[in-house]
Coordinates of C-alpha atoms and ligand atoms in Angstrom, one line a residue:
X1 CA 2.2 14.7 26.2
X2 CA 1.8 12.1 29.0
X3 CA -0.8 9.3 29.2
X4 CA -3.2 11.6 31.1
X5 CA -3.0 14.3 28.4
X6 CA -3.7 11.7 25.7
X7 CA -6.7 10.4 27.7
X8 CA -8.1 14.0 27.8
X9 CA -7.4 14.7 24.1
X10 CA -10.7 15.1 22.3
X11 CA -9.5 12.9 19.4
X12 CA -8.8 10.0 21.8
X13 CA -11.3 7.7 23.5
X14 CA -10.0 5.1 26.0
X15 CA -12.1 2.8 28.2
X16 CA -10.0 2.7 31.3
X17 CA -13.1 3.2 33.4
X18 CA -15.0 0.4 31.8
X19 CA -14.3 -2.6 34.1
X20 CA -15.8 -5.2 31.7
X21 CA -13.4 -4.0 28.9
X22 CA -10.5 -3.8 31.4
X23 CA -11.0 -7.3 32.6
X24 CA -11.1 -8.7 29.0
X25 CA -7.8 -6.9 28.2
X26 CA -6.2 -8.3 31.3
X27 CA -7.2 -11.9 30.3
X28 CA -5.5 -11.3 27.0
X29 CA -2.4 -10.0 28.7
X30 CA -2.0 -13.2 30.7
X31 CA 0.6 -15.3 28.9
X32 CA -1.3 -18.5 29.9
X33 CA -4.3 -17.5 27.9
X34 CA -4.5 -20.0 25.0
X35 CA -5.3 -19.0 21.3
X36 CA -8.9 -20.0 21.5
X37 CA -9.6 -17.9 24.6
X38 CA -7.5 -15.1 23.1
X39 CA -9.5 -14.9 19.9
X40 CA -12.8 -15.1 21.8
X41 CA -11.5 -12.3 24.0
X42 CA -10.6 -10.1 21.0
X43 CA -14.0 -10.8 19.5
X44 CA -15.8 -9.7 22.7
X45 CA -13.7 -6.6 22.9
X46 CA -14.7 -5.7 19.3
X47 CA -18.3 -6.1 20.3
X48 CA -18.1 -4.1 23.6
X49 CA -16.0 -1.3 22.0
X50 CA -18.4 -1.1 19.0
X51 CA -21.3 -0.6 21.5
X52 CA -19.4 2.1 23.3
X53 CA -18.4 3.8 20.1
X54 CA -21.9 3.9 18.8
X55 CA -22.6 6.5 21.5
X56 CA -20.6 9.0 19.4
X57 CA -22.6 8.3 16.2
X58 CA -25.2 10.5 14.6
X59 CA -28.8 9.3 14.9
X60 CA -32.3 10.5 13.9
X61 CA -35.4 10.6 16.1
X62 CA -38.2 8.4 14.6
X63 CA -41.9 7.8 15.3
X64 CA -42.7 4.4 16.6
X65 CA -46.1 2.7 17.0
X66 CA -46.0 0.3 20.0
X67 CA -48.9 -2.1 20.5
X68 CA -50.2 0.5 23.1
X69 CA -49.4 4.0 21.7
X70 CA -47.3 6.3 19.6
X71 CA -43.8 7.2 20.9
X72 CA -40.5 8.6 19.8
X73 CA -37.3 6.5 19.3
X74 CA -33.9 6.6 17.7
X75 CA -32.3 5.2 14.7
X76 CA -28.5 5.3 14.5
X77 CA -28.1 6.6 10.9
X78 CA -24.3 6.3 10.9
X79 CA -24.6 2.5 11.3
X80 CA -25.6 2.4 7.6
X81 CA -22.3 3.9 6.6
X82 CA -19.5 2.0 8.3
X83 CA -16.5 0.6 6.6
X84 CA -14.4 -1.8 8.7
X85 CA -10.7 -2.1 7.6
X86 CA -9.2 -5.4 8.7
X87 CA -5.4 -5.3 9.0
X88 CA -4.1 -8.9 8.7
X89 CA -3.7 -10.9 10.8
X90 CA -4.6 -10.1 14.4
X91 CA -7.4 -7.8 13.6
X92 CA -9.5 -10.7 12.2
X93 CA -11.2 -11.8 15.4
X94 CA -11.3 -8.2 16.8
X95 CA -13.1 -6.8 13.7
X96 CA -15.5 -9.8 13.7
X97 CA -16.8 -8.5 17.1
X98 CA -17.5 -5.0 15.5
X99 CA -19.6 -6.7 12.8
X100 CA -21.9 -8.0 15.5
X101 CA -22.7 -4.4 16.3
X102 CA -22.5 -3.0 12.7
X103 CA -23.8 -5.9 10.6
X104 CA -24.2 -3.7 7.5
X105 CA -20.6 -2.6 7.6
X106 CA -18.7 -2.8 4.3
X107 CA -15.3 -4.6 4.5
X108 CA -11.8 -3.7 3.5
X109 CA -8.7 -5.9 4.0
X110 CA -5.1 -4.7 4.1
X111 CA -2.0 -6.7 4.7
X112 CA 0.8 -4.7 6.2
X113 CA 3.6 -5.4 8.5
X114 CA 6.6 -3.9 10.2
X115 CA 10.0 -5.6 9.9
X116 CA 12.3 -6.1 12.9
X117 CA 13.7 -3.1 14.8
X118 CA 15.8 -1.0 14.4
X119 CA 14.9 -0.7 10.7
X120 CA 11.2 -1.5 11.3
X121 CA 10.6 -1.3 7.6
X122 CA 6.9 -1.2 6.7
X123 CA 5.5 -3.3 3.9
X124 CA 2.0 -2.9 2.5
X125 CA 1.2 -5.7 0.1
X126 CA -2.5 -6.3 -0.3
X127 CA -5.0 -3.5 -0.3
X128 CA -8.7 -4.2 -1.1
X129 CA -11.0 -1.5 0.2
X130 CA -14.5 -0.5 -1.0
X131 CA -15.2 2.9 -2.5
X132 CA -15.9 5.4 0.3
X133 CA -18.0 8.6 0.4
X134 CA -18.2 11.7 2.5
X135 CA -20.9 9.9 4.6
X136 CA -18.7 7.0 5.6
X137 CA -17.2 6.3 9.0
X138 CA -14.0 4.3 8.3
X139 CA -12.7 2.2 11.2
X140 CA -9.2 0.8 10.9
X141 CA -8.7 -2.1 13.3
X142 CA -5.5 -3.3 14.8
X143 CA -5.4 -4.8 18.3
X144 CA -2.0 -3.2 18.9
X145 CA -1.1 0.4 18.1
X146 CA 2.6 0.4 18.7
X147 CA 4.8 2.9 16.8
X148 CA 1.8 4.0 14.7
X149 CA 4.0 4.0 11.6
X150 CA 2.1 1.0 9.9
X151 CA -1.3 2.4 10.7
X152 CA -0.2 5.8 9.5
X153 CA 0.8 4.3 6.1
X154 CA -2.6 2.5 6.0
X155 CA -4.5 5.7 6.7
X156 CA -2.7 7.3 3.7
X157 CA -3.7 4.3 1.5
X158 CA -7.3 4.6 2.7
X159 CA -7.5 8.4 2.3
X160 CA -6.1 8.0 -1.3
X161 CA -9.1 5.9 -2.3
X162 CA -12.1 8.0 -1.3
X163 CA -13.8 10.5 0.9
X164 CA -14.9 10.0 4.5
X165 CA -16.9 11.5 7.4
X166 CA -14.7 10.1 10.1
X167 CA -11.6 7.9 10.2
X168 CA -11.2 6.0 13.5
X169 CA -8.3 3.8 14.5
X170 CA -9.7 1.1 16.8
X171 CA -7.1 -0.7 19.0
X172 CA -7.1 -2.8 22.1
X173 CA -3.7 -1.7 23.5
X174 CA -2.0 1.5 22.4
X175 CA 1.4 2.9 23.2
X176 CA 1.6 6.7 23.8
X177 CA 4.1 6.8 21.0
X178 CA 1.6 5.3 18.5
X179 CA -1.2 7.6 19.5
X180 CA 1.0 10.7 19.2
X181 CA 2.2 9.6 15.8
X182 CA -1.4 9.3 14.5
X183 CA -2.6 12.5 16.1
X184 CA 0.4 14.5 14.7
X185 CA 0.4 12.9 11.2
X186 CA -3.3 12.9 10.7
X187 CA -5.2 15.9 12.1
X188 CA -8.5 14.4 11.0
X189 CA -8.2 11.0 12.5
X190 CA -9.5 9.7 15.9
X191 CA -8.1 6.9 18.1
X192 CA -10.3 4.6 20.1
X193 CA -8.4 2.2 22.4
X194 CA -9.4 -0.1 25.2
X195 CA -6.3 1.0 27.2
X196 CA -3.2 3.1 26.8
X197 CA 0.0 1.3 28.0
X198 CA 3.3 2.7 29.4
X199 CA 5.7 2.6 26.5
X200 CA 7.5 0.7 23.7
X201 CA 10.6 -1.5 24.4
X202 CA 13.7 -1.6 22.2
X203 CA 12.0 -4.1 19.9
X204 CA 8.9 -1.9 19.5
X205 CA 6.7 -4.2 21.6
X206 CA 4.2 -2.5 23.9
X207 CA 5.0 -2.7 27.6
X208 CA 3.3 -4.3 29.6
X209 CA 1.3 -5.2 26.4
X210 CA 0.4 -8.8 25.6
X211 CA 3.3 -9.9 23.3
X212 CA 2.7 -10.5 19.6
X213 CA -1.0 -10.4 19.0
X214 CA -0.9 -12.4 15.7
X215 CA 1.1 -15.2 17.4
X216 CA -1.2 -15.2 20.4
X217 CA -4.2 -15.6 18.1
X218 CA -2.9 -18.1 15.6
X219 CA 0.4 -19.5 16.9
X220 CA 3.9 -18.7 15.8
X221 CA 4.4 -19.0 12.0
X222 CA 7.3 -20.9 10.5
X223 CA 10.1 -18.6 9.7
X224 CA 11.6 -19.1 6.3
Ligands
URA301 N1 2.3 -5.7 17.7 C1 2.1 -6.7 18.5 O1 1.5 -7.7 18.2 N2 2.5 -6.5 19.8 C2 3.2 -5.4 20.2 O2 3.5 -5.3 21.4 C3 3.4 -4.4 19.3 C4 3.0 -4.6 18.0

C-alpha cells in the first residue's frame, strides 16, 4: 500500500490539500524554528485539524429564533462526547489546540515511550483515562505517528477501559509504516493526519519529518 492508497483509504484523513495546515507543518519542519514557535504551531494545528475533523461529526438540526424570524440551524451533538488522550510529552501543545474546538472534551493522560532502535521497546507507565461509553469519540493525540507500535499499545489500553463510538488517532506527521500498523491491528480505528511522509529511517525517525517532536517543543532532556 503506497501513500496514495493510504490517502484514499476510508479510515484515513490527511490534509495535504489544505494549504494553511501544510504551511504550519512546514514551519515545524524547519530546524531553525524555536521551541516557542514550535509549540504555538502545534497548538494551531490542533485547532485547525479539530475544525476539519468536526465535519465528520454527527449533528442535529435545531430550531432557532433570530431577532427577525424562525430558522433552522445545527448543533454538533458529538462535541458533547469527546475524550482527548494526551500522550506525553509532545502531544501537550497539540491537544491544547483541540480543546479550543472541543472545550467540553474530557481528558486522559498517558505516558508511553519507545526505547532506541533496533529493540524499540515500548514502555507504558502512567495511564489516567476517564470512563468512556458507546457515545464517546476518543481521540488519541501524538504529533508523530512513526512505527505505530506505541500508539497501538495505547489503543489497547484505552479499549480495555470502556466502550466507544469512534477511536481516532490524530497526528501531525505520519509515516506510511505507522498508518499501516494501526489500520491492520485495529480494524475499528481511524487515522487523521496533517500529512503522510515518505518513510522511517534506521532509527525509526520519520523522513523528512521534523526530528524529535518532544525535544523541539521542550528542549533536549538531560540523559541519565
Ligand atoms: N517521534 C518523533 O518525535 N519524531 C520522529 O521522527 C518519530 C517519532
